[in-house]
mmCIF file of C-alpha atoms and ligand atoms in Angstrom:
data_model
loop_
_atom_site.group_PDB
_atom_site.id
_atom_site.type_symbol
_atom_site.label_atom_id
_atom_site.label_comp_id
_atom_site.label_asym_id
_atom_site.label_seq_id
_atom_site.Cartn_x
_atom_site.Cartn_y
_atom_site.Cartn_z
ATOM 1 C CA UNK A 1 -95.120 -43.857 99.470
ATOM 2 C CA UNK A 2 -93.010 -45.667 96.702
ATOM 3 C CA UNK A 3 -95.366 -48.188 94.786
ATOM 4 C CA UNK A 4 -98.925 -46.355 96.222
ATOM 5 C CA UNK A 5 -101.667 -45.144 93.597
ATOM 6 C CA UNK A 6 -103.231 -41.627 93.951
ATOM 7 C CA UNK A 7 -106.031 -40.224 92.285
ATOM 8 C CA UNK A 8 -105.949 -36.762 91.629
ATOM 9 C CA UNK A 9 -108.745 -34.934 90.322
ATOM 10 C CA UNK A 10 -108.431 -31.711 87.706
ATOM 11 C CA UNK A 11 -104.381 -32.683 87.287
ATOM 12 C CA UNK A 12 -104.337 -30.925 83.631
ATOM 13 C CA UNK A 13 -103.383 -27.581 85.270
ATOM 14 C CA UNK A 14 -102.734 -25.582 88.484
ATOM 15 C CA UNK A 15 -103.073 -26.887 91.767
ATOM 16 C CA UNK A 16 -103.472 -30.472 90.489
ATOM 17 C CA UNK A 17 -101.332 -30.464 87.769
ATOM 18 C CA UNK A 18 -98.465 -29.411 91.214
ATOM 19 C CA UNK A 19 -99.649 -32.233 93.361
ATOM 20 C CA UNK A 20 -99.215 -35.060 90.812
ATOM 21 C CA UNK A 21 -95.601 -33.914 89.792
ATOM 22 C CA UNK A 22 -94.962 -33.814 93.728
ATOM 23 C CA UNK A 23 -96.509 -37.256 94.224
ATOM 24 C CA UNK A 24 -94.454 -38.416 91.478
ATOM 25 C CA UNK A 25 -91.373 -37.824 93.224
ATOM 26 C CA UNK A 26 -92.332 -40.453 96.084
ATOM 27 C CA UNK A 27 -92.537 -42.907 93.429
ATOM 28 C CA UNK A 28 -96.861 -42.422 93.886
ATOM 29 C CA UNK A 29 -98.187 -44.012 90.622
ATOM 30 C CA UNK A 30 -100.833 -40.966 89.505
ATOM 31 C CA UNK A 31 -104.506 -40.913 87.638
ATOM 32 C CA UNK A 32 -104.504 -37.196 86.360
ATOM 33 C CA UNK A 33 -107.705 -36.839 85.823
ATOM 34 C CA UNK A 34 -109.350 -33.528 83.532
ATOM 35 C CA UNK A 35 -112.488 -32.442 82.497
ATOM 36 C CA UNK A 36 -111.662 -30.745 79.074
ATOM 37 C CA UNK A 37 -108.289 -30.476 78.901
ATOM 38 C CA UNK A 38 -106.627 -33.679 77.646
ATOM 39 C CA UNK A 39 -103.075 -32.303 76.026
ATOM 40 C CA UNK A 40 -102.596 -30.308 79.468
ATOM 41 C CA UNK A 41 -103.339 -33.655 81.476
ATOM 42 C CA UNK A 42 -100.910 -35.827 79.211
ATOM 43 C CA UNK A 43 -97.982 -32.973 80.036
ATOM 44 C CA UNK A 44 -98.861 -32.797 83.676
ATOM 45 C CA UNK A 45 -97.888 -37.386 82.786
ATOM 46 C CA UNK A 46 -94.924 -35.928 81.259
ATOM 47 C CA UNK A 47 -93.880 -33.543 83.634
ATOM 48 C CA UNK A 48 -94.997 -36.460 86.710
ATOM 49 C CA UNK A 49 -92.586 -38.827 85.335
ATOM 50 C CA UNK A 50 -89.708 -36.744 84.547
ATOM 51 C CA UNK A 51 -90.101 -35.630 87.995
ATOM 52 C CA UNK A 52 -89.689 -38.732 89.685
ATOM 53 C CA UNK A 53 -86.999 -39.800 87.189
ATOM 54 C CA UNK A 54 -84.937 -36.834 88.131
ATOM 55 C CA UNK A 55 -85.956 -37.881 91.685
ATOM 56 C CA UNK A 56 -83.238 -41.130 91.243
ATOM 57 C CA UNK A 57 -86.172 -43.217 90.018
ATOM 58 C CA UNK A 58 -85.484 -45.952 87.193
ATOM 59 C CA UNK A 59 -86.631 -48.792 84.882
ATOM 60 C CA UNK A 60 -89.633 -50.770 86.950
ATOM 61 C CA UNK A 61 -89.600 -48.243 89.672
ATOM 62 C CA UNK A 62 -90.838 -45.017 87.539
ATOM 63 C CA UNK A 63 -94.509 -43.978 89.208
ATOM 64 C CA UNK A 64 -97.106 -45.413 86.373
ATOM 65 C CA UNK A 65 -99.686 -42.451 85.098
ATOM 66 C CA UNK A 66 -103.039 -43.097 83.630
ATOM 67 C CA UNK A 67 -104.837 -39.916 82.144
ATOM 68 C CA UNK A 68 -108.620 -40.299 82.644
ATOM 69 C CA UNK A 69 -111.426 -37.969 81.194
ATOM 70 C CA UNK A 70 -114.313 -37.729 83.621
ATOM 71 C CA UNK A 71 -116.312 -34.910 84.581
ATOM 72 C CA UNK A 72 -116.499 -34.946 88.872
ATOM 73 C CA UNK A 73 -120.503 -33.665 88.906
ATOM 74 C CA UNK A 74 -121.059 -37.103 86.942
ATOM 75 C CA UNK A 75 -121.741 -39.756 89.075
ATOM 76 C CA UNK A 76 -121.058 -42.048 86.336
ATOM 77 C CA UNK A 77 -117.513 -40.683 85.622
ATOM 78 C CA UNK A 78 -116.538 -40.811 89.195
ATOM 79 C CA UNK A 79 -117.826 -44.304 89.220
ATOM 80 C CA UNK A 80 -115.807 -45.077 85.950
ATOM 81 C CA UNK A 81 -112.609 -43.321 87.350
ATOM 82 C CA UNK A 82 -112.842 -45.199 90.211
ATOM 83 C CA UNK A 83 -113.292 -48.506 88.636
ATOM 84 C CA UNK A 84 -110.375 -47.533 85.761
ATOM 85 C CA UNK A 85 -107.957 -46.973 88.402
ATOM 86 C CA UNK A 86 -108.623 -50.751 90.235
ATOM 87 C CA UNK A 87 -108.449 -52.390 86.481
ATOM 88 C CA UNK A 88 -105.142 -50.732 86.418
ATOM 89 C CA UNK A 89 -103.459 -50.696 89.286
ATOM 90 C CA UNK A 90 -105.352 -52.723 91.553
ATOM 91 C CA UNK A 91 -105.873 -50.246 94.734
ATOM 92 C CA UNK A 92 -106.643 -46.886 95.142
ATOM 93 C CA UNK A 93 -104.621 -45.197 98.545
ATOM 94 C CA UNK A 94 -104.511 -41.667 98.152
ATOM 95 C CA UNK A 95 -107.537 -39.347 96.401
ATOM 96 C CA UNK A 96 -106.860 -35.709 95.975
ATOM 97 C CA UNK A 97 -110.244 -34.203 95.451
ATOM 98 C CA UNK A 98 -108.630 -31.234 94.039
ATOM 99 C CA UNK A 99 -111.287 -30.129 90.499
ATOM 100 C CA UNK A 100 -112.642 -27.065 91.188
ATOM 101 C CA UNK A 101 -114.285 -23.565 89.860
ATOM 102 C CA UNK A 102 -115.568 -20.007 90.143
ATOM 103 C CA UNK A 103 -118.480 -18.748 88.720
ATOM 104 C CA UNK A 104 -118.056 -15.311 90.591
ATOM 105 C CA UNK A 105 -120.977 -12.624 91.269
ATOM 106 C CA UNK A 106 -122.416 -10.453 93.946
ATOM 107 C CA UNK A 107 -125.435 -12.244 94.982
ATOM 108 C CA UNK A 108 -127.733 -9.877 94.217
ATOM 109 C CA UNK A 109 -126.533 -10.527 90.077
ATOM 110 C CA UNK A 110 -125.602 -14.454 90.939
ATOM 111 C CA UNK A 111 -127.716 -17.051 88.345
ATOM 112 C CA UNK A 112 -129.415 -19.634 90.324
ATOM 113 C CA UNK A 113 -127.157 -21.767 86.995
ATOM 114 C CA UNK A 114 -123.830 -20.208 88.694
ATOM 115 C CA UNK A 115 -124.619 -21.181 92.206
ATOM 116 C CA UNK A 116 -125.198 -24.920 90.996
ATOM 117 C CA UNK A 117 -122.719 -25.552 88.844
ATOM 118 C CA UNK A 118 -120.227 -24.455 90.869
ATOM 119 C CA UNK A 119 -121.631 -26.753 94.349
ATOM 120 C CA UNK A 120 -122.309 -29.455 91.481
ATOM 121 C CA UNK A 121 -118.289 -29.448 91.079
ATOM 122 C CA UNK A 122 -116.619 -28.532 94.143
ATOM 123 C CA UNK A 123 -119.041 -30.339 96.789
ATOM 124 C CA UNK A 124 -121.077 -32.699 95.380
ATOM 125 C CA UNK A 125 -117.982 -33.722 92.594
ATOM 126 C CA UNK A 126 -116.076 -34.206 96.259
ATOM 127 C CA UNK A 127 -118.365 -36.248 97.616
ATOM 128 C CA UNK A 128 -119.228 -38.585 94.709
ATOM 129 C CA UNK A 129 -115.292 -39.482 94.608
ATOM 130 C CA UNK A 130 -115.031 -39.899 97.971
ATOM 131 C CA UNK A 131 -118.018 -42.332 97.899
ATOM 132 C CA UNK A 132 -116.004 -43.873 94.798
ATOM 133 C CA UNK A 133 -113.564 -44.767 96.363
ATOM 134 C CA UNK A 134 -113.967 -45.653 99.827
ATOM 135 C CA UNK A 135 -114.844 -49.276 99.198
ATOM 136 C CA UNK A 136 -111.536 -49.924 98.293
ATOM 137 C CA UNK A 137 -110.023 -47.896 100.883
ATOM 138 C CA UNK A 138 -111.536 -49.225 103.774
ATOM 139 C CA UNK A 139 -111.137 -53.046 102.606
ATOM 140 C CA UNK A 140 -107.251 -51.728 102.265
ATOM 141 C CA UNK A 141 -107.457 -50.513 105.566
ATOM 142 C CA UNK A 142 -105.440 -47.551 104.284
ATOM 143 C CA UNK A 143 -106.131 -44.612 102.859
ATOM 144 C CA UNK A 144 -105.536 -41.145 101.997
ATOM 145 C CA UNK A 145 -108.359 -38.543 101.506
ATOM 146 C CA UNK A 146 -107.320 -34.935 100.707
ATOM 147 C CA UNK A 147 -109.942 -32.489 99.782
ATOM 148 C CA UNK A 148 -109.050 -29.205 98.061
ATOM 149 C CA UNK A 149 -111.017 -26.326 100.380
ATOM 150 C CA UNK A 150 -110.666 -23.028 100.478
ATOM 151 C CA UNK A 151 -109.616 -19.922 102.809
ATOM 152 C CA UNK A 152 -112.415 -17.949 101.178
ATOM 153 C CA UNK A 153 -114.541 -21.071 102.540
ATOM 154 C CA UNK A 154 -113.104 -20.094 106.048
ATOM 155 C CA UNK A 155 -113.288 -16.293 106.004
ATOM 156 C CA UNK A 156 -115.858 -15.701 103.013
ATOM 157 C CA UNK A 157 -115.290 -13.368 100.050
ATOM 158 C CA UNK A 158 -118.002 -10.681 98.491
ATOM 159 C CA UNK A 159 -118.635 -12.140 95.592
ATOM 160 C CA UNK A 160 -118.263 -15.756 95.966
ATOM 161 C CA UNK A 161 -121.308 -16.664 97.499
ATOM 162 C CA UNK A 162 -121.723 -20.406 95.551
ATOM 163 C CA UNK A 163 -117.604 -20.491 95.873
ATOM 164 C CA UNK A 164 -117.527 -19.734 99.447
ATOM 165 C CA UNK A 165 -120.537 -22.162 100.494
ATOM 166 C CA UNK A 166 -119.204 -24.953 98.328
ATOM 167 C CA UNK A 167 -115.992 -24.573 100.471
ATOM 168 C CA UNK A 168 -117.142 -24.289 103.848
ATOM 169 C CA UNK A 169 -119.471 -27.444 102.409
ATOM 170 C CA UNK A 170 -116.201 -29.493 101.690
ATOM 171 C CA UNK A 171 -114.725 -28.661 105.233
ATOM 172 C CA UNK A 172 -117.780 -29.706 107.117
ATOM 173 C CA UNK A 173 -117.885 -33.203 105.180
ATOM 174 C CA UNK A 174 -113.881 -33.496 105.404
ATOM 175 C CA UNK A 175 -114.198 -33.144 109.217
ATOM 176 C CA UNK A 176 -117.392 -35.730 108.969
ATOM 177 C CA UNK A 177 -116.536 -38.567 107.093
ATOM 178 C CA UNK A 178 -113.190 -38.411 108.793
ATOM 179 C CA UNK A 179 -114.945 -39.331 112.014
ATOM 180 C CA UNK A 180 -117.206 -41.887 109.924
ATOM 181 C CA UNK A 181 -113.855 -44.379 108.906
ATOM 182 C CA UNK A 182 -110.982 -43.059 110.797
ATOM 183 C CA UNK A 183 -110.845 -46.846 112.246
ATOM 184 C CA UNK A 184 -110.960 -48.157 108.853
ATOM 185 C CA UNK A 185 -107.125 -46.712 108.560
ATOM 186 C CA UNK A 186 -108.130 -43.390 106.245
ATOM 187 C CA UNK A 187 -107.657 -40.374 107.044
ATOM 188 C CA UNK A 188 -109.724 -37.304 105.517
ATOM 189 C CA UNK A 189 -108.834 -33.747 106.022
ATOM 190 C CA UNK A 190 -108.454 -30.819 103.796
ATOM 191 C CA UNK A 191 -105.892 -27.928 102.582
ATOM 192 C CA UNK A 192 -107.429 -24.635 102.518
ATOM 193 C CA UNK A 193 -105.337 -22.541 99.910
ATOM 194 C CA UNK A 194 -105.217 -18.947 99.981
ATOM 195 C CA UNK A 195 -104.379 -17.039 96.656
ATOM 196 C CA UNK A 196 -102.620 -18.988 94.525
ATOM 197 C CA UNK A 197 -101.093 -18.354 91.290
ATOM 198 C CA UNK A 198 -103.183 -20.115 88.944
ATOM 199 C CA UNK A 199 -105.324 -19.946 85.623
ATOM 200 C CA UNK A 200 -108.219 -19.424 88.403
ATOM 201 C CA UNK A 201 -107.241 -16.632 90.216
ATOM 202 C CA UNK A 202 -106.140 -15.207 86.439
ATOM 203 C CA UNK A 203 -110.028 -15.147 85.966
ATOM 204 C CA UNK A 204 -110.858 -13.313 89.149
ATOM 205 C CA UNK A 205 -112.645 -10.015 89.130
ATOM 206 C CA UNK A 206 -109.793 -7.551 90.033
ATOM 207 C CA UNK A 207 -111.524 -6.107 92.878
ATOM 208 C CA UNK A 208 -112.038 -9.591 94.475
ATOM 209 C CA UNK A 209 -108.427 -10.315 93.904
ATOM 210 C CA UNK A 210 -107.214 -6.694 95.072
ATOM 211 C CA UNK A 211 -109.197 -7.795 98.636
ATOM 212 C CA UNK A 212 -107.458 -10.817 98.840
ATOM 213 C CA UNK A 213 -103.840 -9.761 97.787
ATOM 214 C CA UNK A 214 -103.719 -7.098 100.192
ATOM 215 C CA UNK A 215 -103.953 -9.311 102.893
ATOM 216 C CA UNK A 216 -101.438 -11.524 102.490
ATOM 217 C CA UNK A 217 -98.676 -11.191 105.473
ATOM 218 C CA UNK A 218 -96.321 -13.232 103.303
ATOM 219 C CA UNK A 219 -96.487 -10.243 101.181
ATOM 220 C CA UNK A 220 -96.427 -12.679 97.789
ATOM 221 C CA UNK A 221 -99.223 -14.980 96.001
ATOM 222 C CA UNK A 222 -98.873 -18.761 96.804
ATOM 223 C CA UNK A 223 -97.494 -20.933 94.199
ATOM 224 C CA UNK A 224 -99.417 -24.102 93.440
ATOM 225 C CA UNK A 225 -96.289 -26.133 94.606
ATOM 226 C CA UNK A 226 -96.636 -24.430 98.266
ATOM 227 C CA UNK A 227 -100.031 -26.485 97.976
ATOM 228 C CA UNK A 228 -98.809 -29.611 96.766
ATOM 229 C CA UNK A 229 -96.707 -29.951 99.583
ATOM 230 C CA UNK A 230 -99.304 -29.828 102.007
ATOM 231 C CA UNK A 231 -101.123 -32.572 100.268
ATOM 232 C CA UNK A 232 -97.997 -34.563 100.139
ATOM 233 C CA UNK A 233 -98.248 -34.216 103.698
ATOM 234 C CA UNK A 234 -101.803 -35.582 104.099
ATOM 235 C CA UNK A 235 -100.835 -38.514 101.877
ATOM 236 C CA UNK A 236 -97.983 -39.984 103.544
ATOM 237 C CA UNK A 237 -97.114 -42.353 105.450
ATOM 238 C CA UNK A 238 -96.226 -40.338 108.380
ATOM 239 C CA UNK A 239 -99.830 -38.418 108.856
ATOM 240 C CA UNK A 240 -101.533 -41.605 109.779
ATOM 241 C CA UNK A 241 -102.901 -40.055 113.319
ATOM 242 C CA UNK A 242 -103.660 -36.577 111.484
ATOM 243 C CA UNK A 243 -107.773 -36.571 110.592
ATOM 244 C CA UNK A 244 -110.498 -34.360 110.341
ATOM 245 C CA UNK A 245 -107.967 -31.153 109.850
ATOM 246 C CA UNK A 246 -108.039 -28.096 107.827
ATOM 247 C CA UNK A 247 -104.930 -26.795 106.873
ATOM 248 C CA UNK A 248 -104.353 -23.286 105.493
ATOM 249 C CA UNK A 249 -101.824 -22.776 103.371
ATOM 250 C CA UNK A 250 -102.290 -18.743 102.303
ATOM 251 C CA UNK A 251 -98.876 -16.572 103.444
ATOM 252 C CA UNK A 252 -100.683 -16.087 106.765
ATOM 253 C CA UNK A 253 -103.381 -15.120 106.048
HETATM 254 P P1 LIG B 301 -107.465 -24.264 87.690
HETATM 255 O O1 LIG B 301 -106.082 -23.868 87.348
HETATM 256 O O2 LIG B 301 -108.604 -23.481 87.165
HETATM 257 O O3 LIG B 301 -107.653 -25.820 87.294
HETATM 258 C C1 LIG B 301 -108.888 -26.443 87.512
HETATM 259 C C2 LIG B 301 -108.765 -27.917 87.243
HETATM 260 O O4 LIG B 301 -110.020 -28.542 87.537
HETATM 261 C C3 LIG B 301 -108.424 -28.241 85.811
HETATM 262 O O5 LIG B 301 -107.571 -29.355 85.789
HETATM 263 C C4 LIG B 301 -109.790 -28.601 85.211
HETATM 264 O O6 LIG B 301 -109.719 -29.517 84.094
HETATM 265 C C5 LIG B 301 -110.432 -29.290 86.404
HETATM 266 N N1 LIG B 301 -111.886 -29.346 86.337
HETATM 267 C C6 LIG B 301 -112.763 -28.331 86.214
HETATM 268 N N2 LIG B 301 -114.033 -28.794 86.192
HETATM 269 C C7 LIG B 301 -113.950 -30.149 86.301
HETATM 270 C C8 LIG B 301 -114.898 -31.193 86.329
HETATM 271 N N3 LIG B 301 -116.213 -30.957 86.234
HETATM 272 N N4 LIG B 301 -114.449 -32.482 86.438
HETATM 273 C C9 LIG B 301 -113.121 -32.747 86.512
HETATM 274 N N5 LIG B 301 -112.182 -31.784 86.506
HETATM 275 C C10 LIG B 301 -112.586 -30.500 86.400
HETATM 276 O O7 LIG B 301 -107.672 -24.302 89.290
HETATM 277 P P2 LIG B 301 -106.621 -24.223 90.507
HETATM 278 O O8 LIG B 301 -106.404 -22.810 90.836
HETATM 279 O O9 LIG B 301 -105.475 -25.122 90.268
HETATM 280 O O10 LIG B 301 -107.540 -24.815 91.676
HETATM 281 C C11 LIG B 301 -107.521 -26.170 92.057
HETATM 282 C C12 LIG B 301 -108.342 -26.330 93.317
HETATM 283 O O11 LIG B 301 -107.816 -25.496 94.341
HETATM 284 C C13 LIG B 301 -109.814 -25.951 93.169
HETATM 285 O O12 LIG B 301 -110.625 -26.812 93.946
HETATM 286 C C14 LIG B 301 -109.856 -24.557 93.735
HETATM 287 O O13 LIG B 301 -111.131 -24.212 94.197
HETATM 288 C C15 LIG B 301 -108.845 -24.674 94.851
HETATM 289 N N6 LIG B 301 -108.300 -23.397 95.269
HETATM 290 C C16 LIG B 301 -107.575 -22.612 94.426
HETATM 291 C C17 LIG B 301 -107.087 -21.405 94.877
HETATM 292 C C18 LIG B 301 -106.288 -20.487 94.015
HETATM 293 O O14 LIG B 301 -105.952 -19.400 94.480
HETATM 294 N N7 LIG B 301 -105.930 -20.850 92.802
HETATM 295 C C19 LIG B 301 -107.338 -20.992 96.185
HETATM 296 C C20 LIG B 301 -108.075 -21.809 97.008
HETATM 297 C C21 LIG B 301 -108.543 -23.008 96.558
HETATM 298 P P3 LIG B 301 -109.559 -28.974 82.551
HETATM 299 O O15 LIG B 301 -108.166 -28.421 82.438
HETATM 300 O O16 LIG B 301 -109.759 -30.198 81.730
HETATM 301 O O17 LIG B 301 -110.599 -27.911 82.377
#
């Protein structure tokens, strides 16, 4: 994967923030993309590169990073990332589609705001980047789509109505598209993580997160480097004949 360029979307923190470092140590050159959050997305850079330089990697060969405002619902901005990342590096082989919120409610109380903000971000923001980028992909004739989804997108959760549908939304287009240009040499597929130790589930009504935690075989939250590694996985090299999957990466559950 040494010398490849990966997007990743919503790097400053979490689950993002995890798959750039891990990309890093391949030698992946990384855009860490944020909506809000630029300090946290220039120490995710930091933390990337002192990854890969405690990975053996020195001089020239230490992955590039590029730290890129843009807000995923914005056509524009996924437009500009896109674009930003050619200027720089010339291709684009690996997008992690990983930004993502909550906006959490029973239906019954759910804002009709709520339930499009969050499909705004975490389906439409998915598709508009995969649309970005799949120009350059496909004249590559290699490429790497991984799209964050979610096991609450599989199974459902009270209380995450827009969260849930947004979800099973990103499966259904992961599994679609990758039958559109699997014989353009890109593969699409998706990681569906379960609960996760991040500033997200921090937020999470307690009884929501009581429901989930207490059905975890693994009998311990997932760390957002049990994620990463499944995306690593996706991206490389190796997963070439692997499309159109959904892997769950939640303890078992
Ligand atoms: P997190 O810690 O809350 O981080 C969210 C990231 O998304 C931040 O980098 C944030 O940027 C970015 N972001 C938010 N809105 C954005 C927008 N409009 N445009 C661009 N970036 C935006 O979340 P996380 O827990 O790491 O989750 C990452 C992904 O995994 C999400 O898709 C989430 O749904 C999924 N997931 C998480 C869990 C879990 O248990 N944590 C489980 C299943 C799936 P700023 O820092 O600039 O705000």
């Amino acid at each position: 994967m040494k010398g490849r360029t990966a997007i990743v979307t919503g790097a400053s923190r979490g689950i993002g923030r995890a798959t750039a470092v891990r990309l890093a140590k391949d030698g992946v050159n990384i855009v860490i993309n944020f909506a809000g959050n630029r300090e946290a997305a220039e120490e995710t850079a930091r933390m990337a590169v002192k990854a890969a330089e405690e990975a053996g990697y020195t001089g020239e060969e230490i992955p590039r990073m590029l730290v890129i405002q843009a807000d995923v619902a914005k056509k524009e901005d996924c437009e500009r990332l896109a674009e930003e990342t050619l200027k720089k590096f010339g291709r684009i082989d690996i997008l992690v589609n990983n930004a993502g919120i909550t906006r959490d409610n029973l239906l019954m109380r759910m804002s009709d705001e709520d339930f499009d903000r969050v499909m705004d971000i975490n389906l439409r923001g998915s598709f508009l980047m995969m649309k970005a980028v799949s120009r350059a992909m496909m004249k590559q004739r290699w490429g790497r789509i991984v799209n964050m989804a979610s096991i609450v997108g599989v199974r459902g959760n009270a209380g995450q109505i827009n969260y849930a549908a947004s979800k099973a939304g990103v499966i259904g287009m992961t599994k679609s598209f990758a039958k559109e240009i699997a014989s353009r040499g890109v593969t699409v597929n998706a990681v569906a993580p379960g609960f996760i130790e991040t500033d997200m589930t921090a937020a999470m009504p307690e009884a929501a997160a009581e429901a989930i935690s207490s059905a975890i075989p693994a009998g311990r939250l997932g760390k957002a480097e049990d994620v990463a590694e499944a995306v690593r996985f996706f991206a490389s090299e190796e997963a070439a004949y692997v499309t159109g999957q959904v892997l769950c990466v939640d303890g078992g559950m």
